[in-house]
């Protein structure tokens, strides 16, 4: 009985070691993910003014539409700074924005932690 318990315990330990080795070998982050993580960390360290100045206009590509929010908004980036755009065209109309559209926006403010910007829609480019 004791030998059987040792064999089962040994098998469990061996299985855990194999799982750990597989996770380390294949479960690590890709080079692209590591690069995105580094860029994100660097962006959090810089003041938002280095990416986009309040009152200035910029062209961005719509990366995400968030028409389910109130008010509706779209998201893009300005020099790596996540930017949320309000005052967008009516989501139910023919002028609704879609991912991939290029728009001109004016930066109005920064997020509370300075890691995002808020902008108003000016026009489709």
Backbone as CSV, one residue per row, in Angstrom:
resi,resn,N_x,N_y,N_z,CA_x,CA_y,CA_z,C_x,C_y,C_z
1,UNK,0.818,-1.189,0.000,0.000,0.000,0.000,0.869,1.264,0.000
2,UNK,1.904,1.282,0.821,2.783,2.435,0.898,3.551,2.623,-0.413
3,UNK,3.964,1.541,-1.056,4.664,1.609,-2.337,3.752,2.206,-3.394
4,UNK,2.502,1.812,-3.388,1.545,2.333,-4.356,1.354,3.842,-4.168
5,UNK,1.298,4.314,-2.937,1.158,5.740,-2.640,2.377,6.506,-3.136
6,UNK,3.577,5.927,-2.932,4.801,6.578,-3.418,4.822,6.661,-4.944
7,UNK,4.375,5.613,-5.605,4.350,5.617,-7.070,3.381,6.685,-7.578
8,UNK,2.210,6.768,-6.977,1.223,7.781,-7.390,1.768,9.185,-7.114
9,UNK,2.360,9.380,-5.955,2.950,10.686,-5.613,4.057,11.062,-6.582
10,UNK,4.896,10.100,-6.931,5.971,10.354,-7.889,5.426,10.718,-9.263
11,UNK,4.351,10.036,-9.674,3.738,10.329,-10.975,3.163,11.748,-10.990
12,UNK,2.544,12.161,-9.888,1.984,13.501,-9.803,3.097,14.546,-9.880
13,UNK,4.182,14.328,-9.139,5.311,15.259,-9.170,5.903,15.328,-10.572
14,UNK,6.078,14.205,-11.215,6.614,14.168,-12.582,5.696,14.925,-13.532
15,UNK,4.387,14.749,-13.402,3.432,15.450,-14.272,3.522,16.961,-14.062
16,UNK,3.669,17.401,-12.819,3.799,18.828,-12.538,5.085,19.400,-13.129
17,UNK,6.169,18.650,-13.037,7.442,19.095,-13.619,7.315,19.215,-15.141
18,UNK,6.689,18.241,-15.769,6.493,18.284,-17.222,5.641,19.495,-17.600
19,UNK,4.563,19.753,-16.863,3.720,20.911,-17.145,4.493,22.214,-16.998
20,UNK,5.323,22.316,-15.981,6.135,23.511,-15.767,7.111,23.718,-16.920
21,UNK,7.769,22.661,-17.355,8.718,22.750,-18.464,8.006,23.181,-19.739
22,UNK,6.841,22.610,-20.014,6.077,22.964,-21.214,5.648,24.423,-21.148
23,UNK,5.203,24.874,-19.982,4.770,26.265,-19.849,5.927,27.222,-20.079
24,UNK,7.081,26.932,-19.516,8.242,27.796,-19.696,8.689,27.787,-21.153
25,UNK,8.702,26.614,-21.770,9.186,26.498,-23.143,8.217,27.096,-24.153
26,UNK,6.916,26.935,-23.952,5.956,27.350,-24.971,4.982,28.426,-24.515
27,UNK,4.912,28.705,-23.234,3.910,29.632,-22.729,4.415,31.035,-22.508
28,UNK,5.668,31.304,-22.826,6.208,32.642,-22.639,5.641,33.622,-23.639
29,UNK,5.895,34.888,-23.416,5.402,35.924,-24.307,6.213,35.947,-25.596
30,UNK,5.544,36.268,-26.674,6.217,36.400,-27.964,7.046,37.682,-27.949
31,UNK,7.968,37.794,-28.895,8.776,39.008,-28.999,7.891,40.226,-29.248
32,UNK,6.854,40.045,-30.070,5.940,41.156,-30.355,5.220,41.602,-29.084
33,UNK,4.780,40.640,-28.260,4.095,40.990,-27.012,5.055,41.684,-26.052
34,UNK,6.292,41.212,-25.972,7.281,41.859,-25.107,7.523,43.296,-25.549
35,UNK,7.580,43.519,-26.880,7.793,44.864,-27.411,6.601,45.763,-27.081
36,UNK,5.367,45.238,-27.215,4.178,46.018,-26.858,4.175,46.355,-25.374
37,UNK,4.571,45.396,-24.537,4.619,45.644,-23.090,5.625,46.743,-22.753
38,UNK,6.810,46.699,-23.396,7.822,47.738,-23.157,7.309,49.105,-23.599
39,UNK,6.680,49.165,-24.770,6.150,50.431,-25.270,5.081,50.970,-24.329
40,UNK,4.229,50.091,-23.810,3.179,50.506,-22.878,3.789,51.065,-21.594
41,UNK,4.803,50.394,-21.071,5.459,50.866,-19.849,6.118,52.219,-20.076
42,UNK,6.773,52.394,-21.233,7.407,53.671,-21.538,6.363,54.776,-21.674
43,UNK,5.234,54.456,-22.305,4.177,55.451,-22.482,3.616,55.894,-21.136
44,UNK,3.566,54.983,-20.181,3.052,55.343,-18.864,4.017,56.255,-18.115
45,UNK,5.275,56.243,-18.488,6.279,57.052,-17.800,6.370,58.476,-18.342
46,UNK,5.932,58.698,-19.589,6.091,60.026,-20.193,4.856,60.885,-19.933
47,UNK,5.069,62.197,-19.884,3.911,63.092,-19.767,3.105,63.039,-21.069
48,UNK,1.778,63.121,-21.000,0.967,63.019,-22.215,1.248,64.144,-23.210
49,UNK,1.725,65.290,-22.713,2.028,66.423,-23.592,3.112,66.083,-24.616
50,UNK,3.955,65.096,-24.300,4.994,64.700,-25.249,4.402,64.009,-26.468
51,UNK,3.224,63.427,-26.318,2.579,62.731,-27.430,1.587,63.623,-28.160
52,UNK,0.823,64.400,-27.405,-0.224,65.225,-28.008,-0.506,66.424,-27.104
53,UNK,-0.523,67.605,-27.699,-0.761,68.820,-26.927,-2.236,69.201,-26.940
54,UNK,-2.719,69.673,-25.799,-4.105,70.142,-25.711,-4.320,71.272,-26.712
55,UNK,-5.480,71.240,-27.360,-5.838,72.289,-28.305,-5.332,72.056,-29.718
56,UNK,-4.394,71.139,-29.893,-3.840,70.856,-31.223,-4.695,69.831,-31.942
57,UNK,-4.633,69.860,-33.278,-5.371,68.890,-34.084,-4.418,67.824,-34.600
58,UNK,-4.953,66.624,-34.736,-4.187,65.463,-35.194,-5.081,64.594,-36.064
59,UNK,-4.456,63.818,-36.916,-5.182,62.806,-37.684,-4.906,61.457,-37.039
60,UNK,-5.970,60.695,-36.831,-5.816,59.358,-36.263,-6.628,58.365,-37.081
61,UNK,-6.248,57.117,-36.971,-7.004,56.024,-37.577,-7.871,55.408,-36.491
62,UNK,-9.147,55.262,-36.787,-10.084,54.671,-35.821,-9.705,53.201,-35.631
63,UNK,-9.389,52.837,-34.390,-9.034,51.459,-34.067,-10.202,50.694,-33.463
64,UNK,-11.133,51.435,-32.862,-12.278,50.786,-32.222,-13.435,51.776,-32.157
65,UNK,-14.629,51.311,-32.461,-15.819,52.138,-32.275,-16.514,51.684,-31.004
66,UNK,-16.982,52.654,-30.238,-17.661,52.349,-28.985,-18.989,53.096,-28.962
67,UNK,-19.867,52.663,-29.879,-21.168,53.312,-30.004,-22.134,52.884,-28.913
68,UNK,-21.776,51.877,-28.132,-22.653,51.440,-27.043,-22.469,52.305,-25.797
69,UNK,-21.492,53.197,-25.807,-21.277,54.098,-24.671,-22.143,55.338,-24.809
70,UNK,-22.295,56.034,-23.700,-23.022,57.293,-23.725,-22.138,58.373,-23.118
71,UNK,-21.651,59.326,-23.876,-21.859,59.493,-25.312,-21.001,58.509,-26.113
72,UNK,-21.416,58.242,-27.355,-20.626,57.341,-28.203,-19.242,57.930,-28.449
73,UNK,-18.274,57.059,-28.657,-16.913,57.515,-28.939,-16.179,56.486,-29.772
74,UNK,-15.057,56.912,-30.325,-14.162,56.001,-31.032,-12.794,56.128,-30.397
75,UNK,-11.941,55.130,-30.664,-10.609,55.128,-30.056,-9.559,54.985,-31.144
76,UNK,-8.460,55.706,-30.952,-7.283,55.607,-31.810,-6.075,56.019,-30.996
77,UNK,-4.941,56.219,-31.639,-3.748,56.644,-30.902,-3.110,57.844,-31.594
78,UNK,-2.513,58.690,-30.773,-1.708,59.811,-31.253,-0.319,59.600,-30.675
79,UNK,0.636,59.300,-31.532,2.015,59.064,-31.084,2.070,58.085,-29.914
80,UNK,1.269,57.027,-29.997,1.255,55.991,-28.975,0.340,56.276,-27.794
81,UNK,-0.269,57.443,-27.736,-1.162,57.812,-26.638,-2.595,57.405,-27.000
82,UNK,-3.196,56.504,-26.213,-4.576,56.091,-26.453,-5.466,57.322,-26.374
83,UNK,-6.261,57.525,-27.429,-7.077,58.727,-27.511,-8.533,58.338,-27.750
84,UNK,-9.409,58.842,-26.893,-10.836,58.586,-26.986,-11.497,59.831,-27.571
85,UNK,-12.233,59.638,-28.666,-12.796,60.746,-29.421,-14.306,60.783,-29.223
86,UNK,-14.791,61.937,-28.786,-16.229,62.148,-28.604,-16.742,63.098,-29.670
87,UNK,-18.010,63.380,-29.596,-18.662,64.248,-30.581,-18.573,63.632,-31.973
88,UNK,-18.655,62.299,-32.032,-18.550,61.578,-33.305,-19.882,61.614,-34.041
89,UNK,-19.850,61.402,-35.369,-21.111,61.388,-36.125,-22.075,60.350,-35.573
90,UNK,-23.347,60.600,-35.806,-24.430,59.736,-35.335,-24.185,58.283,-35.728
91,UNK,-24.133,57.379,-34.747,-23.851,55.979,-35.068,-24.946,55.321,-35.902
92,UNK,-26.143,55.890,-35.909,-27.230,55.302,-36.678,-27.333,55.883,-38.083
93,UNK,-26.582,56.935,-38.349,-26.661,57.583,-39.649,-25.666,57.004,-40.647
94,UNK,-25.746,57.502,-41.857,-24.851,57.015,-42.920,-23.425,57.508,-42.731
95,UNK,-23.226,58.495,-41.864,-21.882,59.027,-41.644,-21.165,58.379,-40.461
96,UNK,-21.710,57.300,-39.930,-21.099,56.616,-38.789,-19.672,56.204,-39.125
97,UNK,-18.799,56.306,-38.153,-17.395,55.925,-38.342,-17.226,54.424,-38.166
98,UNK,-16.236,53.874,-38.853,-15.910,52.455,-38.715,-14.409,52.317,-38.510
99,UNK,-14.005,51.167,-38.025,-12.580,50.901,-37.823,-11.847,51.070,-39.142
100,UNK,-10.698,51.730,-39.081,-9.899,51.968,-40.273,-10.099,53.344,-40.885
101,UNK,-11.185,54.044,-40.494,-11.395,55.401,-40.992,-10.335,56.329,-40.418
102,UNK,-9.926,57.315,-41.202,-9.002,58.342,-40.719,-9.814,59.591,-40.422
103,UNK,-9.591,60.162,-39.233,-10.346,61.337,-38.805,-9.397,62.384,-38.233
104,UNK,-9.844,63.629,-38.302,-9.103,64.739,-37.685,-9.785,65.042,-36.361
105,UNK,-8.972,65.189,-35.305,-9.500,65.431,-33.960,-8.730,66.554,-33.288
106,UNK,-9.333,67.133,-32.252,-8.662,68.152,-31.438,-8.577,67.626,-30.008
107,UNK,-7.366,67.560,-29.476,-7.159,67.085,-28.106,-7.699,68.120,-27.131
108,UNK,-8.564,67.667,-26.238,-9.211,68.566,-25.283,-8.687,68.398,-23.854
109,UNK,-8.293,67.167,-23.498,-7.883,66.915,-22.114,-7.131,65.592,-22.057
110,UNK,-6.605,65.278,-20.880,-5.917,64.016,-20.638,-6.678,63.236,-19.569
111,UNK,-6.483,61.923,-19.565,-7.085,61.090,-18.535,-6.516,61.429,-17.172
112,UNK,-7.169,60.962,-16.128,-6.770,61.313,-14.758,-5.347,60.893,-14.428
113,UNK,-4.884,59.816,-15.028,-3.516,59.364,-14.751,-2.542,59.806,-15.829
114,UNK,-3.019,60.551,-16.825,-2.146,61.045,-17.883,-1.733,59.991,-18.891
115,UNK,-2.434,58.863,-18.922,-2.060,57.793,-19.850,-2.980,57.720,-21.065
116,UNK,-3.985,58.595,-21.105,-4.900,58.658,-22.237,-5.201,60.117,-22.546
117,UNK,-5.823,60.330,-23.700,-6.270,61.674,-24.061,-7.733,61.608,-24.471
118,UNK,-8.426,62.745,-24.301,-9.783,62.891,-24.806,-9.735,63.940,-25.908
119,UNK,-10.436,63.654,-26.986,-10.445,64.568,-28.120,-11.851,64.687,-28.675
120,UNK,-12.084,65.774,-29.406,-13.345,65.973,-30.098,-13.136,65.730,-31.580
121,UNK,-14.124,65.127,-32.196,-14.127,64.870,-33.629,-14.249,66.185,-34.375
122,UNK,-13.431,66.354,-35.423,-13.545,67.529,-36.284,-14.148,67.121,-37.627
123,UNK,-13.476,66.177,-38.300,-13.963,65.749,-39.610,-13.311,64.440,-40.023
124,UNK,-13.947,63.804,-40.961,-13.380,62.613,-41.595,-12.358,63.102,-42.621
125,UNK,-11.240,62.427,-42.732,-10.186,62.834,-43.676,-10.272,61.995,-44.933
